[in-house]
XYZ file of C-alpha atoms in Angstrom:
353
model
C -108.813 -66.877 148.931
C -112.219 -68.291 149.628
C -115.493 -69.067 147.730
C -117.165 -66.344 149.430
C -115.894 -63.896 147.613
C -117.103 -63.827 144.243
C -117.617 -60.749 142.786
C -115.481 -59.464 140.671
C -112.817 -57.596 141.744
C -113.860 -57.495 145.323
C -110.416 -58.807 146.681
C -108.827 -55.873 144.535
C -111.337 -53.095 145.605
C -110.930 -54.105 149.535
C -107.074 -53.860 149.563
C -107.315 -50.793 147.379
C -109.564 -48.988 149.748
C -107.256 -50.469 153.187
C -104.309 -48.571 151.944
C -104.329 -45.764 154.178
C -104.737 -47.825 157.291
C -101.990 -50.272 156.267
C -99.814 -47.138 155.566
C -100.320 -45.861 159.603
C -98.816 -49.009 160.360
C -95.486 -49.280 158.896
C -92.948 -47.022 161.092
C -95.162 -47.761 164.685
C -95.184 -51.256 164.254
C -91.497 -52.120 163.799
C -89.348 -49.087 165.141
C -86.993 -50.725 166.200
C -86.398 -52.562 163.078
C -86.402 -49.123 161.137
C -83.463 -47.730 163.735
C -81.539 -51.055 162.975
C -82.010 -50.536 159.005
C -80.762 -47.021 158.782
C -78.073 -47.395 161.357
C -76.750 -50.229 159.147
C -77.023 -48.057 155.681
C -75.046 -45.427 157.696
C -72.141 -48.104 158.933
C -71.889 -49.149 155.500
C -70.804 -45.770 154.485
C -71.804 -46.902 151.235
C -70.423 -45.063 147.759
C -73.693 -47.038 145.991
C -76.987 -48.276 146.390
C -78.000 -51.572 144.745
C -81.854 -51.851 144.355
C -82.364 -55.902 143.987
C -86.532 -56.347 143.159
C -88.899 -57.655 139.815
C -92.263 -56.467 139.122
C -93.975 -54.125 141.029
C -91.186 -53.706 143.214
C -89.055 -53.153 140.649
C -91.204 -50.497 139.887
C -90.784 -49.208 143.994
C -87.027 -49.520 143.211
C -87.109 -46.917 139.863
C -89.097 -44.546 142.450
C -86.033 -45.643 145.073
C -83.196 -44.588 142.867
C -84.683 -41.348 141.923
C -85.104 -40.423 145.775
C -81.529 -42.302 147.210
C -80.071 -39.749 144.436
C -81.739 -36.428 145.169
C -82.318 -37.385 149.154
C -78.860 -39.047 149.540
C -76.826 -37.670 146.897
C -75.655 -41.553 146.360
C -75.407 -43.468 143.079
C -78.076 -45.593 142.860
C -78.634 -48.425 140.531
C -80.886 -51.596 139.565
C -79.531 -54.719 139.401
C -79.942 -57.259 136.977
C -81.088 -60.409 138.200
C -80.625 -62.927 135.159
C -76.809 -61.870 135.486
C -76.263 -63.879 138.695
C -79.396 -66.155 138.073
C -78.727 -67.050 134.696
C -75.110 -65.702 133.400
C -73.468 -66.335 137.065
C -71.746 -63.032 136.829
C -70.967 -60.808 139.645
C -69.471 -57.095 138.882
C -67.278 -55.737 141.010
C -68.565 -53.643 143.023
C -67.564 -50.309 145.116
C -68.361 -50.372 148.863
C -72.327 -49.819 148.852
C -75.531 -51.733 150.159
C -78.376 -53.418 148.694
C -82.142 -53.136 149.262
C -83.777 -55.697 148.320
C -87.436 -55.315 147.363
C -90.437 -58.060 146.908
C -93.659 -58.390 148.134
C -93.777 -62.498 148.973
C -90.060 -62.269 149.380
C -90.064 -65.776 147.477
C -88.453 -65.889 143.803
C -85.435 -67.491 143.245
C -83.498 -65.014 141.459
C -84.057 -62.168 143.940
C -82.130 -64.432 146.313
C -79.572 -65.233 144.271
C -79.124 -61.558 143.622
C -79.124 -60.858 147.308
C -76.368 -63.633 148.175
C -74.293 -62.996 145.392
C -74.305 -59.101 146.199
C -73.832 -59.568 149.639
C -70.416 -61.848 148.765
C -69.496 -58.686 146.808
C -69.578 -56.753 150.505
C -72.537 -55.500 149.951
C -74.776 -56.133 153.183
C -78.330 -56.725 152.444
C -81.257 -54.751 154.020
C -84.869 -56.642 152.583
C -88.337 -55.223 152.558
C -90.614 -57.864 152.508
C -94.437 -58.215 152.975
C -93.535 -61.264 154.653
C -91.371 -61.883 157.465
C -90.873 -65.493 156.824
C -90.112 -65.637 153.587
C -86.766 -66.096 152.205
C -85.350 -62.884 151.123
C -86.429 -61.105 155.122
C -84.382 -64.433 156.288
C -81.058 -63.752 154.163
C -81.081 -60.398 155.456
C -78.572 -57.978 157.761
C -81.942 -56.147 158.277
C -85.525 -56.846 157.350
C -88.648 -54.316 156.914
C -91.887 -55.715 157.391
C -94.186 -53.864 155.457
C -97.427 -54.774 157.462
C -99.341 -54.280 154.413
C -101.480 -57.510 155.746
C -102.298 -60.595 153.403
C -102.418 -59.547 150.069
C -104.723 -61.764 148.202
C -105.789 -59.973 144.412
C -103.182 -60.776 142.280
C -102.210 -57.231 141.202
C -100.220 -55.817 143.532
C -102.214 -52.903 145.543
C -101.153 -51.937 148.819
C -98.292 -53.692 148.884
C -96.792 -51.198 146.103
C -97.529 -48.103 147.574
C -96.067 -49.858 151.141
C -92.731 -50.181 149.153
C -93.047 -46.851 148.040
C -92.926 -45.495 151.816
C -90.762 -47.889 153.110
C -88.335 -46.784 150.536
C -88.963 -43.251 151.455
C -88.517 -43.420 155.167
C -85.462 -45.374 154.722
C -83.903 -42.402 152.542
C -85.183 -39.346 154.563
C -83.930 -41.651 157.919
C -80.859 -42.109 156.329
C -80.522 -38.463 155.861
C -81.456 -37.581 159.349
C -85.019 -37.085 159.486
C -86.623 -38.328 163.228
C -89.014 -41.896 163.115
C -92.027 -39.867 164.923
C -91.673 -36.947 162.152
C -92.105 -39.614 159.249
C -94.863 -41.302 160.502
C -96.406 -38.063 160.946
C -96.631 -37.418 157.922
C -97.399 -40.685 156.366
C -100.599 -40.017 158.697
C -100.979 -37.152 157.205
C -100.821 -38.352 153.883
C -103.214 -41.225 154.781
C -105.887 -39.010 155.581
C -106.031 -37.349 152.239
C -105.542 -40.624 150.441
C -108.982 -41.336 152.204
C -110.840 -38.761 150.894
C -109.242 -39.525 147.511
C -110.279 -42.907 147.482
C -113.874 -41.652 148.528
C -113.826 -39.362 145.823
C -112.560 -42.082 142.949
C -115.366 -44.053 143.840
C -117.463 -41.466 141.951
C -115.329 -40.111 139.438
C -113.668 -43.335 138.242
C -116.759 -45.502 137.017
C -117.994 -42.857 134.295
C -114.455 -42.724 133.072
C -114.078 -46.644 132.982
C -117.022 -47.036 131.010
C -116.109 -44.242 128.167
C -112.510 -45.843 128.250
C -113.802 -49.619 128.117
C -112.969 -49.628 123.725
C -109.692 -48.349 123.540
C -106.482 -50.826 122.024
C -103.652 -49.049 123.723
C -102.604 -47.062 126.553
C -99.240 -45.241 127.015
C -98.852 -43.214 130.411
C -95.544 -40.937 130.516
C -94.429 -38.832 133.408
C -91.010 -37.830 134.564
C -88.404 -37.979 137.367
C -90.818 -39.528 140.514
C -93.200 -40.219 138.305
C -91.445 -42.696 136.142
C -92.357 -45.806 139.007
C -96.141 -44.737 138.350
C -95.915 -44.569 134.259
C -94.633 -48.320 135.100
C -96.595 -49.693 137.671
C -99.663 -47.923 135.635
C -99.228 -49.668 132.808
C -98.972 -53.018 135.040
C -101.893 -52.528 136.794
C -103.648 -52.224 133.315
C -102.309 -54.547 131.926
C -102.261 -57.397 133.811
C -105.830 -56.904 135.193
C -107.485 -56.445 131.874
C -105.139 -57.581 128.926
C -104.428 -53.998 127.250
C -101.678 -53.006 125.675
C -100.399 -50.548 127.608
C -96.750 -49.158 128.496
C -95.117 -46.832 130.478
C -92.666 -44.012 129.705
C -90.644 -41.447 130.071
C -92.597 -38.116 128.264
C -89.036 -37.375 127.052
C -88.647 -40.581 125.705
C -91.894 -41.041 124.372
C -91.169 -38.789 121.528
C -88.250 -40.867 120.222
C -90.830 -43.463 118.777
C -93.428 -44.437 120.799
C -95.450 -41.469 119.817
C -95.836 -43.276 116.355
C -98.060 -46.032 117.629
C -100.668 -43.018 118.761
C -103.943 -43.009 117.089
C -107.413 -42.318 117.623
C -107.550 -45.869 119.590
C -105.083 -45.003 122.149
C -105.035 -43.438 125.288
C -102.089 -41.348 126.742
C -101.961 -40.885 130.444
C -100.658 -37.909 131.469
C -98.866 -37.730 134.728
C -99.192 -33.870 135.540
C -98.964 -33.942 139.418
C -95.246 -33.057 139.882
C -94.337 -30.255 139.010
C -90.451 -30.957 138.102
C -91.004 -31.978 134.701
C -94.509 -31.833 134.090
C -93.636 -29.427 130.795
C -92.664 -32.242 129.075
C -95.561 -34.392 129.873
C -98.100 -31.599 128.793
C -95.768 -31.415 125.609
C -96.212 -34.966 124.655
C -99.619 -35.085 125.615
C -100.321 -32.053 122.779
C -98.742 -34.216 120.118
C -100.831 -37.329 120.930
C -103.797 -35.266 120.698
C -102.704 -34.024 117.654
C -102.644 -37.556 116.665
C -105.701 -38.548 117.679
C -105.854 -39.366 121.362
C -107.706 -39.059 123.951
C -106.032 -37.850 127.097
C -106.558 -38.952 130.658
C -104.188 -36.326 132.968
C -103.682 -37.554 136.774
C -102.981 -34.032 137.758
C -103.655 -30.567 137.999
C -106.091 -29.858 135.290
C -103.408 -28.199 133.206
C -103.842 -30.268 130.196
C -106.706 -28.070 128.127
C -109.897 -30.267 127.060
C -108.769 -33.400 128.813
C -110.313 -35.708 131.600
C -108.361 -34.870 134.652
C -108.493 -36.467 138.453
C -106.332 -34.142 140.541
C -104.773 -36.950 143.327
C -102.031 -34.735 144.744
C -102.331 -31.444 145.110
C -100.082 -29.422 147.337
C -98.401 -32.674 148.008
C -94.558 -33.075 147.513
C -92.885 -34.145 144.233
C -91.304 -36.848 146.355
C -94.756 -38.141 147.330
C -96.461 -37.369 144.915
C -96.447 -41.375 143.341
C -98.290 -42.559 146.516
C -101.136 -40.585 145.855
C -101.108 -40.664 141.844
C -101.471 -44.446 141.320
C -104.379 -44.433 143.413
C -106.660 -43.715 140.741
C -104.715 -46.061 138.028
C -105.010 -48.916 140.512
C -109.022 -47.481 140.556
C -109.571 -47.559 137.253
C -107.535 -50.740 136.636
C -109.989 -52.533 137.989
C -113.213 -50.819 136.799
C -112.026 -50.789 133.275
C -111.008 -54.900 133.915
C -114.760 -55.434 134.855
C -116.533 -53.532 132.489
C -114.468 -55.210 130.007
C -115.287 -58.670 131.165
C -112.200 -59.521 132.909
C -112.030 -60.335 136.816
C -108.985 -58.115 137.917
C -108.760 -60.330 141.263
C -107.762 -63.666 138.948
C -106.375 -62.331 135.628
C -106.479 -65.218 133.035
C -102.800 -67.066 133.004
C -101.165 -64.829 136.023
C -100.654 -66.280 139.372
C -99.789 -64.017 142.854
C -95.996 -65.146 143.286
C -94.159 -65.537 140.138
C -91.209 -67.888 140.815
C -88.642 -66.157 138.227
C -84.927 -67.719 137.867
């Protein structure tokens, strides 16, 4: 990071608006690295898939376990770091294989994760935004995710990275050519380009009418649930709100209590497996005095809506959909007086045990 950058939020906007071109570079830069990593899941035969991450990748890894389920048909879990880290317990586990997800690659209990895992038989495949760190050197397998140096402390274009990587290792898993993939990530580049053009305009306005509220909740389902999380994140660790992420179905079961006219719900509309439920929940929060923000289809009546993914997927559909959350995460940080690039008290690489 250097003094010459001093605007706010100018790290955060740059590596918000370089997605797409980071994205055309994942598959065609390493291909033979992506062969290796899917003919390894496929010699592992594996009767599970471990997801080892914290964070934002953690967040990659709830969007991982949806798809290694529905693309795979394989059990899929998250592990739970502080039991090796801290308790220095290792399950048993059936034959499977881990993924291991960060973005420096660097905290301690990721790697202990990883090593104790892989003792269990479980051979480790790492995606890594860093080929030298730690957790690509432990591994059977590593995955660059050329993202490039990511310098804003909220994670931006390393996330959605993670997001693809984890989808072209299912859908290569499952038989689906290298050259097909990165086809469509192109694809799916190019309208994330004229998204991000359009956000510039829409996004501000909204920032500014949202810069009171207290609270945020954002609920979606299935897919979505990585983008409820990673929303809420983005929010708040860039600008300090109280915000959460959720499940719409869960939402009802108590959350919904803490709505009032001071919070926002964010509905996530753009899938259309489960988006019933969202719309539902987003009914009784206006009924409780919400305002709604809908990152969808304009099916919500009478609220603000940015459509990010129409036509798209439900698989894909969380690439394009946090677009505009990590948009207005930062407008909403500035116009609140916050610099999203150097939140107060966070720091890049958090060193967890």
């Amino acid at each position: 990071m250097t003094g010459a950058v001093s605007e706010p939020g100018a790290l955060m906007r740059a590596e918000i608006a370089e997605q797409p071109a980071r994205w055309r570079d994942l598959i065609p830069t390493q291909r033979p690295a992506w062969e290796a990593a899917i003919d390894a899941f496929r010699a592992a035969a594996p009767e599970l898939v471990a997801f080892v991450a914290r964070g934002s990748s953690d967040h990659a890894a709830i969007y991982g376990q949806y798809l290694v389920q529905r693309v795979l048909g394989l059990p899929a879990l998250l592990t739970t770091p502080s039991l090796h880290s801290v308790l220095g317990v290792t399950p048993a586990y059936p034959s499977g294989v881990q993924v291991a997800i960060s973005q420096s690659g660097r905290s301690p209990d990721l790697a202990a994760t990883a090593v104790a895992l892989r003792a269990a038989g479980l051979p480790l495949l790492s995606i890594t935004n860093d080929a030298a760190s730690g957790l690509a050197g432990l591994a059977d397998v590593h995955l660059d995710l050329a993202a490039g140096p990511e310098l804003s402390v909220a994670a931006t274009k390393s996330y959605t990275a993670e997001l693809l990587a984890v989808h072209t290792l299912a859908r290569g898993v499952a038989g689906e050519e290298l050259s097909r993939l990165a086809d469509e990530i192109d694809a799916l580049a190019t309208r994330a380009e004229g998204l991000l053009d359009r956000l510039e305009v829409e996004v501000g306005p909204i920032a500014s009418k949202l810069a009171d509220v207290e609270r945020m909740m954002l609920v979606g389902r299935a897919y979505s649930m990585a983008t409820a999380k990673e929303g809420a994140l983005k929010l708040m660790e860039t600008s300090g709100i109280a915000a959460s992420g959720w499940s719409a179905a869960d939402a009802t079961h108590g959350p919904l209590g803490q709505v009032d006219e001071h919070t926002l719900a964010i509905a996530l509309t753009g899938a259309s497996a489960g988006r019933e439920s969202v719309v539902d929940f987003a009914a009784a929060a206006r009924a409780r005095g919400a305002r709604i923000l809908e990152i969808g289809p304009a099916v919500i009546p009478g609220s603000t809506s940015i459509d990010a993914a129409a036509g798209v997927p439900d698989e894909l559909v969380p690439v394009l959909e946090i677009l505009p959350l990590q948009v207005l995460a930062a407008e909403l940080a500035i116009r609140r007086g916050s610099d999203p690039d150097r939140p107060e008290g966070l720091r890049k690489v958090t060193l967890t045990r």
